[in-house]
Amino acid sequence: MATQNLELKKVGLKVTLPRVKILQMFEAAGEEDHLSAEDIYRNLQDAGEDVGLATVYRVLTQFESAGLIVKHHFDDNHAVYEIATEDHHDHMVNIDTGEVIEFSDEIIEERQKQIAIDHGLEIVDHSLVIYAKSKSK
């Protein structure tokens, strides 16, 4: 719990039980897991924690504003979150299963930079999401 306390204090957030529990959940999930607010709420309820869904959404918004997590919209209205890291990666979503696959590809990154340069621009940030489906056999 000490690590979570330091992280929260470092970004200027008061240490509260819901914040600590939610941050622990992200740390336990790992870098490749993407959690929805509903996933977090359900896990907290299963663990016997008395934290409401509105609190979960409020904490997620605070974490996103503080740069602790990143929010993604991989489908119409369903947001998922992942722990923020220094390393850039892109995402591929299997539309048949909903699986989110993280990947890094230096050739794609260089090509994107070149396309921006060709248009007289410099990339300051970007997000690449590829939507794919399982191959028919």
PDB file of C-alpha atoms in Angstrom:
ATOM      1  CA  MET A   1       0.000   0.000   0.000  1.00  0.00           C
ATOM      2  CA  ALA A   2       2.967   2.332   0.535  1.00  0.00           C
ATOM      3  CA  THR A   3       3.720   2.405  -3.216  1.00  0.00           C
ATOM      4  CA  GLN A   4       0.161   3.450  -4.035  1.00  0.00           C
ATOM      5  CA  ASN A   5       0.280   6.161  -1.334  1.00  0.00           C
ATOM      6  CA  LEU A   6       3.458   7.601  -2.862  1.00  0.00           C
ATOM      7  CA  GLU A   7       2.003   7.509  -6.381  1.00  0.00           C
ATOM      8  CA  LEU A   8      -1.156   9.300  -5.281  1.00  0.00           C
ATOM      9  CA  LYS A   9       0.746  11.931  -3.302  1.00  0.00           C
ATOM     10  CA  LYS A  10       3.190  12.457  -6.177  1.00  0.00           C
ATOM     11  CA  VAL A  11       0.320  13.478  -8.505  1.00  0.00           C
ATOM     12  CA  GLY A  12      -1.347  15.612  -5.834  1.00  0.00           C
ATOM     13  CA  LEU A  13      -4.212  13.304  -4.898  1.00  0.00           C
ATOM     14  CA  LYS A  14      -5.251  12.672  -1.321  1.00  0.00           C
ATOM     15  CA  VAL A  15      -4.813   9.063  -0.225  1.00  0.00           C
ATOM     16  CA  THR A  16      -8.255   7.513   0.180  1.00  0.00           C
ATOM     17  CA  LEU A  17      -9.276   3.867   0.423  1.00  0.00           C
ATOM     18  CA  PRO A  18     -11.139   3.836  -2.927  1.00  0.00           C
ATOM     19  CA  ARG A  19      -8.180   5.436  -4.725  1.00  0.00           C
ATOM     20  CA  VAL A  20      -5.709   2.998  -3.197  1.00  0.00           C
ATOM     21  CA  LYS A  21      -7.912  -0.031  -3.970  1.00  0.00           C
ATOM     22  CA  ILE A  22      -8.462   1.032  -7.581  1.00  0.00           C
ATOM     23  CA  LEU A  23      -4.770   1.804  -8.127  1.00  0.00           C
ATOM     24  CA  GLN A  24      -3.889  -1.610  -6.662  1.00  0.00           C
ATOM     25  CA  MET A  25      -6.305  -3.206  -9.119  1.00  0.00           C
ATOM     26  CA  PHE A  26      -4.543  -1.570 -12.076  1.00  0.00           C
ATOM     27  CA  GLU A  27      -1.131  -2.576 -10.778  1.00  0.00           C
ATOM     28  CA  ALA A  28      -2.289  -6.180 -10.281  1.00  0.00           C
ATOM     29  CA  ALA A  29      -3.863  -6.265 -13.751  1.00  0.00           C
ATOM     30  CA  GLY A  30      -0.563  -5.615 -15.498  1.00  0.00           C
ATOM     31  CA  GLU A  31       0.347  -3.436 -18.434  1.00  0.00           C
ATOM     32  CA  GLU A  32      -1.574  -5.357 -21.079  1.00  0.00           C
ATOM     33  CA  ASP A  33      -4.925  -5.465 -19.305  1.00  0.00           C
ATOM     34  CA  HIS A  34      -7.616  -2.915 -20.027  1.00  0.00           C
ATOM     35  CA  LEU A  35     -10.249  -2.461 -17.324  1.00  0.00           C
ATOM     36  CA  SER A  36     -13.664  -0.857 -17.600  1.00  0.00           C
ATOM     37  CA  ALA A  37     -15.311   1.030 -14.751  1.00  0.00           C
ATOM     38  CA  GLU A  38     -17.776  -1.837 -14.520  1.00  0.00           C
ATOM     39  CA  ASP A  39     -14.923  -4.388 -14.227  1.00  0.00           C
ATOM     40  CA  ILE A  40     -13.416  -2.386 -11.385  1.00  0.00           C
ATOM     41  CA  TYR A  41     -16.759  -1.931  -9.627  1.00  0.00           C
ATOM     42  CA  ARG A  42     -17.562  -5.654  -9.907  1.00  0.00           C
ATOM     43  CA  ASN A  43     -14.108  -6.624  -8.576  1.00  0.00           C
ATOM     44  CA  LEU A  44     -14.484  -4.241  -5.634  1.00  0.00           C
ATOM     45  CA  GLN A  45     -17.925  -5.650  -4.832  1.00  0.00           C
ATOM     46  CA  ASP A  46     -16.596  -9.228  -5.077  1.00  0.00           C
ATOM     47  CA  ALA A  47     -13.829  -8.267  -2.630  1.00  0.00           C
ATOM     48  CA  GLY A  48     -16.411  -6.921  -0.169  1.00  0.00           C
ATOM     49  CA  GLU A  49     -15.433  -3.277  -0.663  1.00  0.00           C
ATOM     50  CA  ASP A  50     -18.189  -0.709  -0.169  1.00  0.00           C
ATOM     51  CA  VAL A  51     -17.392   1.542  -3.136  1.00  0.00           C
ATOM     52  CA  GLY A  52     -20.143   2.807  -5.435  1.00  0.00           C
ATOM     53  CA  LEU A  53     -19.997   2.947  -9.217  1.00  0.00           C
ATOM     54  CA  ALA A  54     -20.136   6.771  -9.150  1.00  0.00           C
ATOM     55  CA  THR A  55     -17.031   6.769  -6.942  1.00  0.00           C
ATOM     56  CA  VAL A  56     -15.258   4.441  -9.372  1.00  0.00           C
ATOM     57  CA  TYR A  57     -16.008   6.803 -12.274  1.00  0.00           C
ATOM     58  CA  ARG A  58     -14.895   9.838 -10.234  1.00  0.00           C
ATOM     59  CA  VAL A  59     -11.603   8.156  -9.254  1.00  0.00           C
ATOM     60  CA  LEU A  60     -10.951   7.074 -12.857  1.00  0.00           C
ATOM     61  CA  THR A  61     -11.482  10.650 -14.048  1.00  0.00           C
ATOM     62  CA  GLN A  62      -9.077  11.916 -11.375  1.00  0.00           C
ATOM     63  CA  PHE A  63      -6.476   9.274 -12.277  1.00  0.00           C
ATOM     64  CA  GLU A  64      -6.769  10.132 -15.969  1.00  0.00           C
ATOM     65  CA  SER A  65      -6.367  13.872 -15.269  1.00  0.00           C
ATOM     66  CA  ALA A  66      -3.317  13.101 -13.107  1.00  0.00           C
ATOM     67  CA  GLY A  67      -1.723  10.979 -15.849  1.00  0.00           C
ATOM     68  CA  LEU A  68      -1.829   7.725 -13.890  1.00  0.00           C
ATOM     69  CA  ILE A  69      -4.089   5.957 -16.393  1.00  0.00           C
ATOM     70  CA  VAL A  70      -5.089   6.309 -20.041  1.00  0.00           C
ATOM     71  CA  LYS A  71      -8.661   6.064 -21.302  1.00  0.00           C
ATOM     72  CA  HIS A  72      -9.523   4.314 -24.574  1.00  0.00           C
ATOM     73  CA  HIS A  73     -12.737   3.900 -26.546  1.00  0.00           C
ATOM     74  CA  PHE A  74     -12.320   0.719 -28.570  1.00  0.00           C
ATOM     75  CA  ASP A  75     -16.012   0.371 -29.363  1.00  0.00           C
ATOM     76  CA  ASP A  76     -19.025   2.661 -29.498  1.00  0.00           C
ATOM     77  CA  ASN A  77     -19.663   3.703 -25.896  1.00  0.00           C
ATOM     78  CA  HIS A  78     -17.478   1.393 -23.853  1.00  0.00           C
ATOM     79  CA  ALA A  79     -14.439   3.040 -22.256  1.00  0.00           C
ATOM     80  CA  VAL A  80     -11.553   1.007 -20.900  1.00  0.00           C
ATOM     81  CA  TYR A  81      -8.513   2.164 -18.991  1.00  0.00           C
ATOM     82  CA  GLU A  82      -4.920   1.051 -18.678  1.00  0.00           C
ATOM     83  CA  ILE A  83      -2.050   2.108 -16.480  1.00  0.00           C
ATOM     84  CA  ALA A  84      -0.019   4.905 -18.091  1.00  0.00           C
ATOM     85  CA  THR A  85       3.489   3.937 -19.108  1.00  0.00           C
ATOM     86  CA  GLU A  86       6.441   5.732 -20.648  1.00  0.00           C
ATOM     87  CA  ASP A  87       6.560   3.247 -23.526  1.00  0.00           C
ATOM     88  CA  HIS A  88       4.350   3.985 -26.527  1.00  0.00           C
ATOM     89  CA  HIS A  89       2.285   1.155 -27.944  1.00  0.00           C
ATOM     90  CA  ASP A  90      -0.639   0.758 -30.285  1.00  0.00           C
ATOM     91  CA  HIS A  91      -3.685  -1.479 -30.090  1.00  0.00           C
ATOM     92  CA  MET A  92      -5.418  -4.074 -32.215  1.00  0.00           C
ATOM     93  CA  VAL A  93      -8.964  -5.104 -31.317  1.00  0.00           C
ATOM     94  CA  ASN A  94     -10.381  -8.472 -32.358  1.00  0.00           C
ATOM     95  CA  ILE A  95     -13.976  -7.516 -33.171  1.00  0.00           C
ATOM     96  CA  ASP A  96     -15.083 -11.157 -32.872  1.00  0.00           C
ATOM     97  CA  THR A  97     -13.856 -11.646 -29.318  1.00  0.00           C
ATOM     98  CA  GLY A  98     -13.271  -8.122 -27.976  1.00  0.00           C
ATOM     99  CA  GLU A  99      -9.663  -9.046 -27.174  1.00  0.00           C
ATOM    100  CA  VAL A 100      -7.314  -6.040 -27.124  1.00  0.00           C
ATOM    101  CA  ILE A 101      -3.770  -6.754 -28.280  1.00  0.00           C
ATOM    102  CA  GLU A 102      -0.998  -4.273 -27.578  1.00  0.00           C
ATOM    103  CA  PHE A 103       1.874  -4.030 -30.033  1.00  0.00           C
ATOM    104  CA  SER A 104       4.809  -1.852 -30.984  1.00  0.00           C
ATOM    105  CA  ASP A 105       6.213  -1.646 -34.497  1.00  0.00           C
ATOM    106  CA  GLU A 106       9.077   0.688 -35.315  1.00  0.00           C
ATOM    107  CA  ILE A 107       8.338   0.578 -39.063  1.00  0.00           C
ATOM    108  CA  ILE A 108       4.765   1.804 -38.482  1.00  0.00           C
ATOM    109  CA  GLU A 109       6.029   4.533 -36.138  1.00  0.00           C
ATOM    110  CA  GLU A 110       8.621   5.743 -38.662  1.00  0.00           C
ATOM    111  CA  ARG A 111       6.080   5.667 -41.510  1.00  0.00           C
ATOM    112  CA  GLN A 112       3.637   7.794 -39.497  1.00  0.00           C
ATOM    113  CA  LYS A 113       6.393  10.347 -38.800  1.00  0.00           C
ATOM    114  CA  GLN A 114       7.278  10.471 -42.507  1.00  0.00           C
ATOM    115  CA  ILE A 115       3.638  10.960 -43.537  1.00  0.00           C
ATOM    116  CA  ALA A 116       3.380  13.891 -41.109  1.00  0.00           C
ATOM    117  CA  ILE A 117       6.630  15.395 -42.472  1.00  0.00           C
ATOM    118  CA  ASP A 118       5.354  14.972 -46.046  1.00  0.00           C
ATOM    119  CA  HIS A 119       2.385  17.115 -45.047  1.00  0.00           C
ATOM    120  CA  GLY A 120       4.532  19.728 -43.312  1.00  0.00           C
ATOM    121  CA  LEU A 121       3.591  18.555 -39.829  1.00  0.00           C
ATOM    122  CA  GLU A 122       5.206  17.110 -36.736  1.00  0.00           C
ATOM    123  CA  ILE A 123       3.418  14.474 -34.662  1.00  0.00           C
ATOM    124  CA  VAL A 124       2.951  15.562 -31.049  1.00  0.00           C
ATOM    125  CA  ASP A 125       0.793  12.605 -30.037  1.00  0.00           C
ATOM    126  CA  HIS A 126      -1.096   9.815 -31.717  1.00  0.00           C
ATOM    127  CA  SER A 127      -3.158   6.735 -31.154  1.00  0.00           C
ATOM    128  CA  LEU A 128      -3.413   3.844 -33.577  1.00  0.00           C
ATOM    129  CA  VAL A 129      -6.161   1.269 -33.172  1.00  0.00           C
ATOM    130  CA  ILE A 130      -6.561  -1.502 -35.719  1.00  0.00           C
ATOM    131  CA  TYR A 131      -9.881  -3.341 -35.785  1.00  0.00           C
ATOM    132  CA  ALA A 132      -9.595  -6.883 -37.093  1.00  0.00           C
ATOM    133  CA  LYS A 133     -11.553 -10.085 -37.121  1.00  0.00           C
ATOM    134  CA  SER A 134     -10.536 -13.701 -36.833  1.00  0.00           C
ATOM    135  CA  LYS A 135      -9.486 -15.294 -40.111  1.00  0.00           C
ATOM    136  CA  SER A 136     -11.943 -17.719 -41.680  1.00  0.00           C
ATOM    137  CA  LYS A 137     -10.452 -21.154 -41.940  1.00  0.00           C
TER     138      LYS A 137
END
